[in-house]
Every structure is written in C-alpha cells, then in structure tokens.
PDB file of N, CA, C and O in Angstrom:
ATOM      1  N   MET A   1      12.775  -1.011 -12.785  1.00  0.00           N
ATOM      2  CA  MET A   1      12.989  -0.825 -11.359  1.00  0.00           C
ATOM      3  C   MET A   1      11.641  -0.561 -10.678  1.00  0.00           C
ATOM      4  O   MET A   1      10.835   0.222 -11.167  1.00  0.00           O
ATOM      5  N   LEU A   2      11.433  -1.206  -9.570  1.00  0.00           N
ATOM      6  CA  LEU A   2      10.177  -1.054  -8.839  1.00  0.00           C
ATOM      7  C   LEU A   2      10.183   0.220  -8.003  1.00  0.00           C
ATOM      8  O   LEU A   2      11.194   0.562  -7.398  1.00  0.00           O
ATOM      9  N   PRO A   3       9.057   0.928  -7.972  1.00  0.00           N
ATOM     10  CA  PRO A   3       8.990   2.136  -7.142  1.00  0.00           C
ATOM     11  C   PRO A   3       8.942   1.774  -5.662  1.00  0.00           C
ATOM     12  O   PRO A   3       8.444   0.714  -5.293  1.00  0.00           O
ATOM     13  N   GLU A   4       9.474   2.651  -4.833  1.00  0.00           N
ATOM     14  CA  GLU A   4       9.339   2.451  -3.390  1.00  0.00           C
ATOM     15  C   GLU A   4       7.906   2.771  -3.008  1.00  0.00           C
ATOM     16  O   GLU A   4       7.275   3.661  -3.586  1.00  0.00           O
ATOM     17  N   CYS A   5       7.387   2.012  -2.029  1.00  0.00           N
ATOM     18  CA  CYS A   5       5.987   2.168  -1.636  1.00  0.00           C
ATOM     19  C   CYS A   5       5.855   2.250  -0.120  1.00  0.00           C
ATOM     20  O   CYS A   5       6.785   1.930   0.620  1.00  0.00           O
ATOM     21  N   GLN A   6       4.680   2.671   0.291  1.00  0.00           N
ATOM     22  CA  GLN A   6       4.288   2.651   1.694  1.00  0.00           C
ATOM     23  C   GLN A   6       2.981   1.874   1.778  1.00  0.00           C
ATOM     24  O   GLN A   6       2.143   1.979   0.879  1.00  0.00           O
ATOM     25  N   LEU A   7       2.825   1.106   2.842  1.00  0.00           N
ATOM     26  CA  LEU A   7       1.567   0.426   3.103  1.00  0.00           C
ATOM     27  C   LEU A   7       1.003   1.019   4.384  1.00  0.00           C
ATOM     28  O   LEU A   7       1.564   0.858   5.460  1.00  0.00           O
ATOM     29  N   PHE A   8      -0.083   1.747   4.244  1.00  0.00           N
ATOM     30  CA  PHE A   8      -0.736   2.363   5.394  1.00  0.00           C
ATOM     31  C   PHE A   8      -1.693   1.356   6.018  1.00  0.00           C
ATOM     32  O   PHE A   8      -2.509   0.743   5.327  1.00  0.00           O
ATOM     33  N   GLY A   9      -1.573   1.179   7.326  1.00  0.00           N
ATOM     34  CA  GLY A   9      -2.406   0.242   8.061  1.00  0.00           C
ATOM     35  C   GLY A   9      -2.262   0.509   9.545  1.00  0.00           C
ATOM     36  O   GLY A   9      -1.842   1.584   9.957  1.00  0.00           O
ATOM     37  N   THR A  10      -2.605  -0.491  10.353  1.00  0.00           N
ATOM     38  CA  THR A  10      -2.437  -0.375  11.790  1.00  0.00           C
ATOM     39  C   THR A  10      -2.360  -1.762  12.393  1.00  0.00           C
ATOM     40  O   THR A  10      -2.772  -2.746  11.774  1.00  0.00           O
ATOM     41  N   LEU A  11      -1.813  -1.847  13.588  1.00  0.00           N
ATOM     42  CA  LEU A  11      -1.685  -3.127  14.278  1.00  0.00           C
ATOM     43  C   LEU A  11      -3.063  -3.713  14.552  1.00  0.00           C
ATOM     44  O   LEU A  11      -4.007  -2.987  14.871  1.00  0.00           O
ATOM     45  N   GLY A  12      -3.182  -5.027  14.421  1.00  0.00           N
ATOM     46  CA  GLY A  12      -4.431  -5.707  14.710  1.00  0.00           C
ATOM     47  C   GLY A  12      -5.436  -5.647  13.579  1.00  0.00           C
ATOM     48  O   GLY A  12      -6.567  -6.099  13.736  1.00  0.00           O
ATOM     49  N   CYS A  13      -5.055  -5.097  12.441  1.00  0.00           N
ATOM     50  CA  CYS A  13      -5.945  -4.996  11.280  1.00  0.00           C
ATOM     51  C   CYS A  13      -5.766  -6.252  10.428  1.00  0.00           C
ATOM     52  O   CYS A  13      -4.718  -6.455   9.811  1.00  0.00           O
ATOM     53  N   HIS A  14      -6.787  -7.106  10.419  1.00  0.00           N
ATOM     54  CA  HIS A  14      -6.722  -8.365   9.672  1.00  0.00           C
ATOM     55  C   HIS A  14      -6.507  -8.124   8.182  1.00  0.00           C
ATOM     56  O   HIS A  14      -5.720  -8.819   7.539  1.00  0.00           O
ATOM     57  N   LEU A  15      -7.177  -7.133   7.628  1.00  0.00           N
ATOM     58  CA  LEU A  15      -7.020  -6.844   6.199  1.00  0.00           C
ATOM     59  C   LEU A  15      -5.605  -6.362   5.895  1.00  0.00           C
ATOM     60  O   LEU A  15      -5.046  -6.679   4.844  1.00  0.00           O
ATOM     61  N   CYS A  16      -5.014  -5.616   6.817  1.00  0.00           N
ATOM     62  CA  CYS A  16      -3.635  -5.152   6.638  1.00  0.00           C
ATOM     63  C   CYS A  16      -2.676  -6.339   6.610  1.00  0.00           C
ATOM     64  O   CYS A  16      -1.733  -6.365   5.812  1.00  0.00           O
ATOM     65  N   GLU A  17      -2.927  -7.314   7.459  1.00  0.00           N
ATOM     66  CA  GLU A  17      -2.103  -8.521   7.470  1.00  0.00           C
ATOM     67  C   GLU A  17      -2.239  -9.273   6.150  1.00  0.00           C
ATOM     68  O   GLU A  17      -1.254  -9.792   5.615  1.00  0.00           O
ATOM     69  N   LEU A  18      -3.450  -9.333   5.608  1.00  0.00           N
ATOM     70  CA  LEU A  18      -3.658  -9.975   4.308  1.00  0.00           C
ATOM     71  C   LEU A  18      -2.891  -9.237   3.214  1.00  0.00           C
ATOM     72  O   LEU A  18      -2.255  -9.857   2.353  1.00  0.00           O
ATOM     73  N   ALA A  19      -2.945  -7.915   3.255  1.00  0.00           N
ATOM     74  CA  ALA A  19      -2.231  -7.110   2.260  1.00  0.00           C
ATOM     75  C   ALA A  19      -0.719  -7.326   2.363  1.00  0.00           C
ATOM     76  O   ALA A  19      -0.038  -7.469   1.341  1.00  0.00           O
ATOM     77  N   GLU A  20      -0.196  -7.376   3.577  1.00  0.00           N
ATOM     78  CA  GLU A  20       1.237  -7.629   3.761  1.00  0.00           C
ATOM     79  C   GLU A  20       1.621  -8.971   3.159  1.00  0.00           C
ATOM     80  O   GLU A  20       2.638  -9.089   2.478  1.00  0.00           O
ATOM     81  N   GLY A  21       0.811  -9.986   3.412  1.00  0.00           N
ATOM     82  CA  GLY A  21       1.079 -11.309   2.849  1.00  0.00           C
ATOM     83  C   GLY A  21       1.044 -11.299   1.335  1.00  0.00           C
ATOM     84  O   GLY A  21       1.885 -11.936   0.678  1.00  0.00           O
ATOM     85  N   LEU A  22       0.101 -10.583   0.765  1.00  0.00           N
ATOM     86  CA  LEU A  22      -0.015 -10.510  -0.683  1.00  0.00           C
ATOM     87  C   LEU A  22       1.195  -9.807  -1.296  1.00  0.00           C
ATOM     88  O   LEU A  22       1.622 -10.135  -2.395  1.00  0.00           O
ATOM     89  N   LEU A  23       1.769  -8.838  -0.564  1.00  0.00           N
ATOM     90  CA  LEU A  23       2.913  -8.080  -1.066  1.00  0.00           C
ATOM     91  C   LEU A  23       4.242  -8.817  -0.919  1.00  0.00           C
ATOM     92  O   LEU A  23       5.232  -8.435  -1.553  1.00  0.00           O
ATOM     93  N   MET A  24       4.294  -9.863  -0.100  1.00  0.00           N
ATOM     94  CA  MET A  24       5.565 -10.551   0.170  1.00  0.00           C
ATOM     95  C   MET A  24       6.285 -11.028  -1.094  1.00  0.00           C
ATOM     96  O   MET A  24       7.500 -10.832  -1.214  1.00  0.00           O
ATOM     97  N   PRO A  25       5.605 -11.647  -2.073  1.00  0.00           N
ATOM     98  CA  PRO A  25       6.333 -12.046  -3.287  1.00  0.00           C
ATOM     99  C   PRO A  25       6.960 -10.853  -4.017  1.00  0.00           C
ATOM    100  O   PRO A  25       8.035 -10.981  -4.612  1.00  0.00           O
ATOM    101  N   PHE A  26       6.315  -9.708  -3.969  1.00  0.00           N
ATOM    102  CA  PHE A  26       6.875  -8.503  -4.595  1.00  0.00           C
ATOM    103  C   PHE A  26       8.112  -8.030  -3.823  1.00  0.00           C
ATOM    104  O   PHE A  26       9.106  -7.637  -4.423  1.00  0.00           O
ATOM    105  N   VAL A  27       8.028  -8.085  -2.498  1.00  0.00           N
ATOM    106  CA  VAL A  27       9.163  -7.706  -1.650  1.00  0.00           C
ATOM    107  C   VAL A  27      10.336  -8.644  -1.910  1.00  0.00           C
ATOM    108  O   VAL A  27      11.485  -8.209  -2.016  1.00  0.00           O
ATOM    109  N   GLU A  28      10.048  -9.924  -2.050  1.00  0.00           N
ATOM    110  CA  GLU A  28      11.101 -10.906  -2.320  1.00  0.00           C
ATOM    111  C   GLU A  28      11.769 -10.660  -3.671  1.00  0.00           C
ATOM    112  O   GLU A  28      12.879 -11.112  -3.905  1.00  0.00           O
ATOM    113  N   ASN A  29      11.079  -9.930  -4.547  1.00  0.00           N
ATOM    114  CA  ASN A  29      11.628  -9.605  -5.867  1.00  0.00           C
ATOM    115  C   ASN A  29      12.090  -8.160  -5.966  1.00  0.00           C
ATOM    116  O   ASN A  29      12.217  -7.618  -7.062  1.00  0.00           O
ATOM    117  N   GLY A  30      12.329  -7.510  -4.816  1.00  0.00           N
ATOM    118  CA  GLY A  30      12.968  -6.209  -4.820  1.00  0.00           C
ATOM    119  C   GLY A  30      12.110  -5.013  -4.459  1.00  0.00           C
ATOM    120  O   GLY A  30      12.620  -3.903  -4.381  1.00  0.00           O
ATOM    121  N   LEU A  31      10.807  -5.207  -4.262  1.00  0.00           N
ATOM    122  CA  LEU A  31       9.961  -4.079  -3.887  1.00  0.00           C
ATOM    123  C   LEU A  31      10.274  -3.649  -2.455  1.00  0.00           C
ATOM    124  O   LEU A  31      10.347  -4.478  -1.550  1.00  0.00           O
ATOM    125  N   GLN A  32      10.466  -2.357  -2.268  1.00  0.00           N
ATOM    126  CA  GLN A  32      10.678  -1.820  -0.929  1.00  0.00           C
ATOM    127  C   GLN A  32       9.368  -1.217  -0.448  1.00  0.00           C
ATOM    128  O   GLN A  32       8.820  -0.319  -1.099  1.00  0.00           O
ATOM    129  N   VAL A  33       8.875  -1.734   0.680  1.00  0.00           N
ATOM    130  CA  VAL A  33       7.609  -1.268   1.237  1.00  0.00           C
ATOM    131  C   VAL A  33       7.835  -0.849   2.680  1.00  0.00           C
ATOM    132  O   VAL A  33       8.267  -1.649   3.507  1.00  0.00           O
ATOM    133  N   GLU A  34       7.528   0.409   2.963  1.00  0.00           N
ATOM    134  CA  GLU A  34       7.578   0.918   4.329  1.00  0.00           C
ATOM    135  C   GLU A  34       6.195   0.729   4.938  1.00  0.00           C
ATOM    136  O   GLU A  34       5.198   1.186   4.372  1.00  0.00           O
ATOM    137  N   LEU A  35       6.124   0.049   6.083  1.00  0.00           N
ATOM    138  CA  LEU A  35       4.858  -0.122   6.779  1.00  0.00           C
ATOM    139  C   LEU A  35       4.614   1.115   7.640  1.00  0.00           C
ATOM    140  O   LEU A  35       5.447   1.461   8.469  1.00  0.00           O
ATOM    141  N   VAL A  36       3.493   1.787   7.425  1.00  0.00           N
ATOM    142  CA  VAL A  36       3.180   3.019   8.130  1.00  0.00           C
ATOM    143  C   VAL A  36       1.936   2.783   8.979  1.00  0.00           C
ATOM    144  O   VAL A  36       0.864   2.481   8.458  1.00  0.00           O
ATOM    145  N   ASP A  37       2.101   2.903  10.311  1.00  0.00           N
ATOM    146  CA  ASP A  37       0.979   2.736  11.233  1.00  0.00           C
ATOM    147  C   ASP A  37       0.237   4.058  11.338  1.00  0.00           C
ATOM    148  O   ASP A  37       0.768   5.035  11.872  1.00  0.00           O
ATOM    149  N   ILE A  38      -0.985   4.093  10.819  1.00  0.00           N
ATOM    150  CA  ILE A  38      -1.737   5.345  10.810  1.00  0.00           C
ATOM    151  C   ILE A  38      -2.123   5.814  12.203  1.00  0.00           C
ATOM    152  O   ILE A  38      -2.397   6.994  12.405  1.00  0.00           O
ATOM    153  N   ALA A  39      -2.144   4.890  13.182  1.00  0.00           N
ATOM    154  CA  ALA A  39      -2.556   5.246  14.546  1.00  0.00           C
ATOM    155  C   ALA A  39      -1.608   6.245  15.197  1.00  0.00           C
ATOM    156  O   ALA A  39      -1.965   6.891  16.176  1.00  0.00           O
ATOM    157  N   GLU A  40      -0.410   6.401  14.647  1.00  0.00           N
ATOM    158  CA  GLU A  40       0.584   7.298  15.211  1.00  0.00           C
ATOM    159  C   GLU A  40       0.405   8.747  14.766  1.00  0.00           C
ATOM    160  O   GLU A  40       1.149   9.625  15.192  1.00  0.00           O
ATOM    161  N   ASP A  41      -0.595   9.019  13.908  1.00  0.00           N
ATOM    162  CA  ASP A  41      -0.770  10.363  13.361  1.00  0.00           C
ATOM    163  C   ASP A  41      -2.254  10.616  13.117  1.00  0.00           C
ATOM    164  O   ASP A  41      -2.870   9.935  12.297  1.00  0.00           O
ATOM    165  N   GLU A  42      -2.814  11.600  13.805  1.00  0.00           N
ATOM    166  CA  GLU A  42      -4.249  11.876  13.706  1.00  0.00           C
ATOM    167  C   GLU A  42      -4.693  12.216  12.288  1.00  0.00           C
ATOM    168  O   GLU A  42      -5.787  11.845  11.863  1.00  0.00           O
ATOM    169  N   SER A  43      -3.861  12.923  11.539  1.00  0.00           N
ATOM    170  CA  SER A  43      -4.244  13.280  10.174  1.00  0.00           C
ATOM    171  C   SER A  43      -4.297  12.036   9.287  1.00  0.00           C
ATOM    172  O   SER A  43      -5.144  11.944   8.398  1.00  0.00           O
ATOM    173  N   ARG A  44      -3.411  11.079   9.546  1.00  0.00           N
ATOM    174  CA  ARG A  44      -3.463   9.824   8.777  1.00  0.00           C
ATOM    175  C   ARG A  44      -4.691   9.013   9.155  1.00  0.00           C
ATOM    176  O   ARG A  44      -5.305   8.377   8.300  1.00  0.00           O
ATOM    177  N   VAL A  45      -5.051   9.013  10.426  1.00  0.00           N
ATOM    178  CA  VAL A  45      -6.269   8.313  10.850  1.00  0.00           C
ATOM    179  C   VAL A  45      -7.468   8.915  10.127  1.00  0.00           C
ATOM    180  O   VAL A  45      -8.323   8.197   9.601  1.00  0.00           O
ATOM    181  N   ALA A  46      -7.528  10.237  10.073  1.00  0.00           N
ATOM    182  CA  ALA A  46      -8.643  10.909   9.407  1.00  0.00           C
ATOM    183  C   ALA A  46      -8.681  10.585   7.915  1.00  0.00           C
ATOM    184  O   ALA A  46      -9.747  10.372   7.343  1.00  0.00           O
ATOM    185  N   HIS A  47      -7.508  10.534   7.288  1.00  0.00           N
ATOM    186  CA  HIS A  47      -7.434  10.314   5.846  1.00  0.00           C
ATOM    187  C   HIS A  47      -7.588   8.845   5.450  1.00  0.00           C
ATOM    188  O   HIS A  47      -8.248   8.534   4.463  1.00  0.00           O
ATOM    189  N   TYR A  48      -6.961   7.946   6.209  1.00  0.00           N
ATOM    190  CA  TYR A  48      -6.901   6.538   5.815  1.00  0.00           C
ATOM    191  C   TYR A  48      -7.751   5.605   6.674  1.00  0.00           C
ATOM    192  O   TYR A  48      -7.892   4.431   6.349  1.00  0.00           O
ATOM    193  N   GLY A  49      -8.308   6.103   7.771  1.00  0.00           N
ATOM    194  CA  GLY A  49      -8.963   5.248   8.752  1.00  0.00           C
ATOM    195  C   GLY A  49      -9.968   4.266   8.203  1.00  0.00           C
ATOM    196  O   GLY A  49     -10.016   3.112   8.617  1.00  0.00           O
ATOM    197  N   LEU A  50     -10.789   4.680   7.250  1.00  0.00           N
ATOM    198  CA  LEU A  50     -11.811   3.794   6.687  1.00  0.00           C
ATOM    199  C   LEU A  50     -11.352   3.112   5.415  1.00  0.00           C
ATOM    200  O   LEU A  50     -12.105   2.334   4.824  1.00  0.00           O
ATOM    201  N   ARG A  51     -10.123   3.393   4.979  1.00  0.00           N
ATOM    202  CA  ARG A  51      -9.637   2.872   3.695  1.00  0.00           C
ATOM    203  C   ARG A  51      -8.570   1.796   3.830  1.00  0.00           C
ATOM    204  O   ARG A  51      -8.270   1.132   2.840  1.00  0.00           O
ATOM    205  N   ILE A  52      -7.954   1.663   4.993  1.00  0.00           N
ATOM    206  CA  ILE A  52      -6.800   0.772   5.121  1.00  0.00           C
ATOM    207  C   ILE A  52      -7.180  -0.681   4.857  1.00  0.00           C
ATOM    208  O   ILE A  52      -8.310  -1.066   5.118  1.00  0.00           O
ATOM    209  N   PRO A  53      -6.213  -1.411   4.340  1.00  0.00           N
ATOM    210  CA  PRO A  53      -4.855  -1.028   3.945  1.00  0.00           C
ATOM    211  C   PRO A  53      -4.838  -0.277   2.614  1.00  0.00           C
ATOM    212  O   PRO A  53      -5.656  -0.533   1.740  1.00  0.00           O
ATOM    213  N   VAL A  54      -3.888   0.625   2.498  1.00  0.00           N
ATOM    214  CA  VAL A  54      -3.696   1.410   1.284  1.00  0.00           C
ATOM    215  C   VAL A  54      -2.224   1.337   0.898  1.00  0.00           C
ATOM    216  O   VAL A  54      -1.350   1.622   1.714  1.00  0.00           O
ATOM    217  N   LEU A  55      -1.962   0.950  -0.351  1.00  0.00           N
ATOM    218  CA  LEU A  55      -0.598   0.919  -0.881  1.00  0.00           C
ATOM    219  C   LEU A  55      -0.376   2.222  -1.638  1.00  0.00           C
ATOM    220  O   LEU A  55      -1.173   2.588  -2.505  1.00  0.00           O
ATOM    221  N   ARG A  56       0.700   2.931  -1.296  1.00  0.00           N
ATOM    222  CA  ARG A  56       0.992   4.232  -1.904  1.00  0.00           C
ATOM    223  C   ARG A  56       2.376   4.217  -2.530  1.00  0.00           C
ATOM    224  O   ARG A  56       3.351   3.795  -1.910  1.00  0.00           O
ATOM    225  N   ARG A  57       2.440   4.659  -3.791  1.00  0.00           N
ATOM    226  CA  ARG A  57       3.731   4.815  -4.464  1.00  0.00           C
ATOM    227  C   ARG A  57       4.364   6.118  -4.014  1.00  0.00           C
ATOM    228  O   ARG A  57       3.719   7.153  -4.012  1.00  0.00           O
ATOM    229  N   GLN A  58       5.641   6.068  -3.650  1.00  0.00           N
ATOM    230  CA  GLN A  58       6.319   7.277  -3.195  1.00  0.00           C
ATOM    231  C   GLN A  58       6.762   8.163  -4.358  1.00  0.00           C
ATOM    232  O   GLN A  58       6.929   9.361  -4.180  1.00  0.00           O
ATOM    233  N   ASP A  59       6.917   7.593  -5.556  1.00  0.00           N
ATOM    234  CA  ASP A  59       7.395   8.396  -6.677  1.00  0.00           C
ATOM    235  C   ASP A  59       6.327   9.325  -7.249  1.00  0.00           C
ATOM    236  O   ASP A  59       6.623  10.431  -7.666  1.00  0.00           O
ATOM    237  N   ASN A  60       5.076   8.893  -7.256  1.00  0.00           N
ATOM    238  CA  ASN A  60       4.042   9.738  -7.852  1.00  0.00           C
ATOM    239  C   ASN A  60       2.812   9.947  -6.962  1.00  0.00           C
ATOM    240  O   ASN A  60       1.892  10.653  -7.334  1.00  0.00           O
ATOM    241  N   GLY A  61       2.798   9.321  -5.778  1.00  0.00           N
ATOM    242  CA  GLY A  61       1.704   9.521  -4.840  1.00  0.00           C
ATOM    243  C   GLY A  61       0.436   8.743  -5.142  1.00  0.00           C
ATOM    244  O   GLY A  61      -0.547   8.868  -4.415  1.00  0.00           O
ATOM    245  N   ASP A  62       0.437   7.943  -6.209  1.00  0.00           N
ATOM    246  CA  ASP A  62      -0.744   7.135  -6.518  1.00  0.00           C
ATOM    247  C   ASP A  62      -1.012   6.153  -5.387  1.00  0.00           C
ATOM    248  O   ASP A  62      -0.077   5.661  -4.749  1.00  0.00           O
ATOM    249  N   GLU A  63      -2.294   5.867  -5.163  1.00  0.00           N
ATOM    250  CA  GLU A  63      -2.689   4.973  -4.086  1.00  0.00           C
ATOM    251  C   GLU A  63      -3.589   3.872  -4.616  1.00  0.00           C
ATOM    252  O   GLU A  63      -4.406   4.106  -5.514  1.00  0.00           O
ATOM    253  N   LEU A  64      -3.429   2.704  -4.039  1.00  0.00           N
ATOM    254  CA  LEU A  64      -4.252   1.545  -4.369  1.00  0.00           C
ATOM    255  C   LEU A  64      -4.945   1.097  -3.090  1.00  0.00           C
ATOM    256  O   LEU A  64      -4.303   0.679  -2.137  1.00  0.00           O
ATOM    257  N   ASP A  65      -6.269   1.254  -3.068  1.00  0.00           N
ATOM    258  CA  ASP A  65      -7.060   0.904  -1.889  1.00  0.00           C
ATOM    259  C   ASP A  65      -7.402  -0.581  -1.890  1.00  0.00           C
ATOM    260  O   ASP A  65      -7.589  -1.191  -2.938  1.00  0.00           O
ATOM    261  N   TRP A  66      -7.525  -1.148  -0.712  1.00  0.00           N
ATOM    262  CA  TRP A  66      -7.991  -2.507  -0.531  1.00  0.00           C
ATOM    263  C   TRP A  66      -9.455  -2.564  -0.930  1.00  0.00           C
ATOM    264  O   TRP A  66     -10.171  -1.591  -0.721  1.00  0.00           O
ATOM    265  N   PRO A  67      -9.947  -3.618  -1.534  1.00  0.00           N
ATOM    266  CA  PRO A  67      -9.260  -4.880  -1.786  1.00  0.00           C
ATOM    267  C   PRO A  67      -8.473  -4.835  -3.098  1.00  0.00           C
ATOM    268  O   PRO A  67      -8.910  -4.237  -4.067  1.00  0.00           O
ATOM    269  N   PHE A  68      -7.281  -5.437  -3.071  1.00  0.00           N
ATOM    270  CA  PHE A  68      -6.506  -5.575  -4.294  1.00  0.00           C
ATOM    271  C   PHE A  68      -5.911  -6.971  -4.344  1.00  0.00           C
ATOM    272  O   PHE A  68      -5.763  -7.637  -3.334  1.00  0.00           O
ATOM    273  N   GLU A  69      -5.630  -7.396  -5.581  1.00  0.00           N
ATOM    274  CA  GLU A  69      -5.045  -8.716  -5.834  1.00  0.00           C
ATOM    275  C   GLU A  69      -3.665  -8.529  -6.447  1.00  0.00           C
ATOM    276  O   GLU A  69      -3.304  -7.416  -6.842  1.00  0.00           O
ATOM    277  N   ALA A  70      -2.928  -9.626  -6.557  1.00  0.00           N
ATOM    278  CA  ALA A  70      -1.553  -9.561  -7.052  1.00  0.00           C
ATOM    279  C   ALA A  70      -1.466  -8.922  -8.435  1.00  0.00           C
ATOM    280  O   ALA A  70      -0.569  -8.115  -8.695  1.00  0.00           O
ATOM    281  N   GLY A  71      -2.387  -9.261  -9.324  1.00  0.00           N
ATOM    282  CA  GLY A  71      -2.371  -8.687 -10.667  1.00  0.00           C
ATOM    283  C   GLY A  71      -2.575  -7.180 -10.651  1.00  0.00           C
ATOM    284  O   GLY A  71      -1.956  -6.453 -11.436  1.00  0.00           O
ATOM    285  N   GLN A  72      -3.419  -6.703  -9.753  1.00  0.00           N
ATOM    286  CA  GLN A  72      -3.645  -5.269  -9.629  1.00  0.00           C
ATOM    287  C   GLN A  72      -2.411  -4.567  -9.082  1.00  0.00           C
ATOM    288  O   GLN A  72      -2.073  -3.467  -9.510  1.00  0.00           O
ATOM    289  N   VAL A  73      -1.735  -5.207  -8.126  1.00  0.00           N
ATOM    290  CA  VAL A  73      -0.500  -4.634  -7.577  1.00  0.00           C
ATOM    291  C   VAL A  73       0.559  -4.565  -8.671  1.00  0.00           C
ATOM    292  O   VAL A  73       1.235  -3.537  -8.817  1.00  0.00           O
ATOM    293  N   ALA A  74       0.698  -5.618  -9.463  1.00  0.00           N
ATOM    294  CA  ALA A  74       1.688  -5.625 -10.547  1.00  0.00           C
ATOM    295  C   ALA A  74       1.422  -4.487 -11.529  1.00  0.00           C
ATOM    296  O   ALA A  74       2.343  -3.767 -11.929  1.00  0.00           O
ATOM    297  N   ALA A  75       0.160  -4.293 -11.910  1.00  0.00           N
ATOM    298  CA  ALA A  75      -0.192  -3.203 -12.825  1.00  0.00           C
ATOM    299  C   ALA A  75       0.073  -1.849 -12.184  1.00  0.00           C
ATOM    300  O   ALA A  75       0.588  -0.927 -12.828  1.00  0.00           O
ATOM    301  N   PHE A  76      -0.257  -1.727 -10.915  1.00  0.00           N
ATOM    302  CA  PHE A  76      -0.046  -0.493 -10.157  1.00  0.00           C
ATOM    303  C   PHE A  76       1.434  -0.118 -10.133  1.00  0.00           C
ATOM    304  O   PHE A  76       1.795   1.053 -10.278  1.00  0.00           O
ATOM    305  N   LEU A  77       2.296  -1.103  -9.976  1.00  0.00           N
ATOM    306  CA  LEU A  77       3.734  -0.857  -9.902  1.00  0.00           C
ATOM    307  C   LEU A  77       4.336  -0.548 -11.265  1.00  0.00           C
ATOM    308  O   LEU A  77       5.311   0.188 -11.357  1.00  0.00           O
ATOM    309  N   ARG A  78       3.757  -1.094 -12.332  1.00  0.00           N
ATOM    310  CA  ARG A  78       4.286  -0.910 -13.689  1.00  0.00           C
ATOM    311  C   ARG A  78       3.889   0.418 -14.309  1.00  0.00           C
ATOM    312  O   ARG A  78       4.639   0.984 -15.088  1.00  0.00           O
ATOM    313  N   GLN A  79       2.689   0.882 -14.021  1.00  0.00           N
ATOM    314  CA  GLN A  79       2.131   2.009 -14.760  1.00  0.00           C
ATOM    315  C   GLN A  79       2.383   3.330 -14.022  1.00  0.00           C
ATOM    316  O   GLN A  79       1.828   3.552 -12.951  1.00  0.00           O
ATOM    317  N   PRO A  80       3.180   4.219 -14.616  1.00  0.00           N
ATOM    318  CA  PRO A  80       3.502   5.482 -13.958  1.00  0.00           C
ATOM    319  C   PRO A  80       2.269   6.356 -13.704  1.00  0.00           C
ATOM    320  O   PRO A  80       2.226   7.082 -12.741  1.00  0.00           O
ATOM    321  N   GLY A  81       1.255   6.275 -14.540  1.00  0.00           N
ATOM    322  CA  GLY A  81       0.080   7.116 -14.357  1.00  0.00           C
ATOM    323  C   GLY A  81      -1.104   6.377 -13.797  1.00  0.00           C
ATOM    324  O   GLY A  81      -2.224   6.853 -13.874  1.00  0.00           O
ATOM    325  N   PHE A  82      -0.882   5.191 -13.203  1.00  0.00           N
ATOM    326  CA  PHE A  82      -1.985   4.388 -12.688  1.00  0.00           C
ATOM    327  C   PHE A  82      -2.789   5.174 -11.669  1.00  0.00           C
ATOM    328  O   PHE A  82      -2.255   5.884 -10.845  1.00  0.00           O
ATOM    329  N   SER A  83      -4.093   5.026 -11.741  1.00  0.00           N
ATOM    330  CA  SER A  83      -4.970   5.650 -10.756  1.00  0.00           C
ATOM    331  C   SER A  83      -6.001   4.614 -10.347  1.00  0.00           C
ATOM    332  O   SER A  83      -7.010   4.449 -11.002  1.00  0.00           O
ATOM    333  N   GLY A  84      -5.715   3.891  -9.272  1.00  0.00           N
ATOM    334  CA  GLY A  84      -6.581   2.791  -8.893  1.00  0.00           C
ATOM    335  C   GLY A  84      -7.260   2.938  -7.560  1.00  0.00           C
ATOM    336  O   GLY A  84      -7.796   1.997  -7.031  1.00  0.00           O
ATOM    337  N   GLY A  85      -7.241   4.135  -6.966  1.00  0.00           N
ATOM    338  CA  GLY A  85      -7.778   4.344  -5.644  1.00  0.00           C
ATOM    339  C   GLY A  85      -9.230   4.408  -5.568  1.00  0.00           C
ATOM    340  O   GLY A  85     -10.089   3.724  -5.774  1.00  0.00           O
TER     341      GLY A  85
END
C-alpha cells in the first residue's frame, strides 16, 4: 500500500508543475497526494520557500526535495526509513 503524501509548492512555480507531472503515474496507480500551497502559511514559506517542490510522506514525515526522478520517488515510497531530503 502506498503512503499518503503531500506536495509542498505554490502557484506559478514551474518546478512544482514538473513535480506534479512526474507524480501523475503514481497517482494513477493509487498514490494519494495532497497539494499544499506554502504561500498560505508563513511558517511553511520560511521552511519550504527555497526548497519547493518537496514531497512529504504523511506516515513518517520523510521528505524528498527537488530535483527528483521517478525512480527516486518509487524508492522513497517503498522504503519506510528513507531519508532523501
């Protein structure tokens, strides 16, 4: 079973759009990804502003910073102790 994830980004972010596109095949195969706009929260802007897009697992809090590729996302989703940030 795939872990639920969040993708931290913001509107108008070209890299965030690339990350969303890269995640689409995973979503089509059951991955649930909540898109989180960091611009709506000052603490998220401070934490993620220079790192977005960031994929975060909700089950263990692990984060995968951009740039990432499909193989890295697959490993990130499979490994409970992955630390790729």
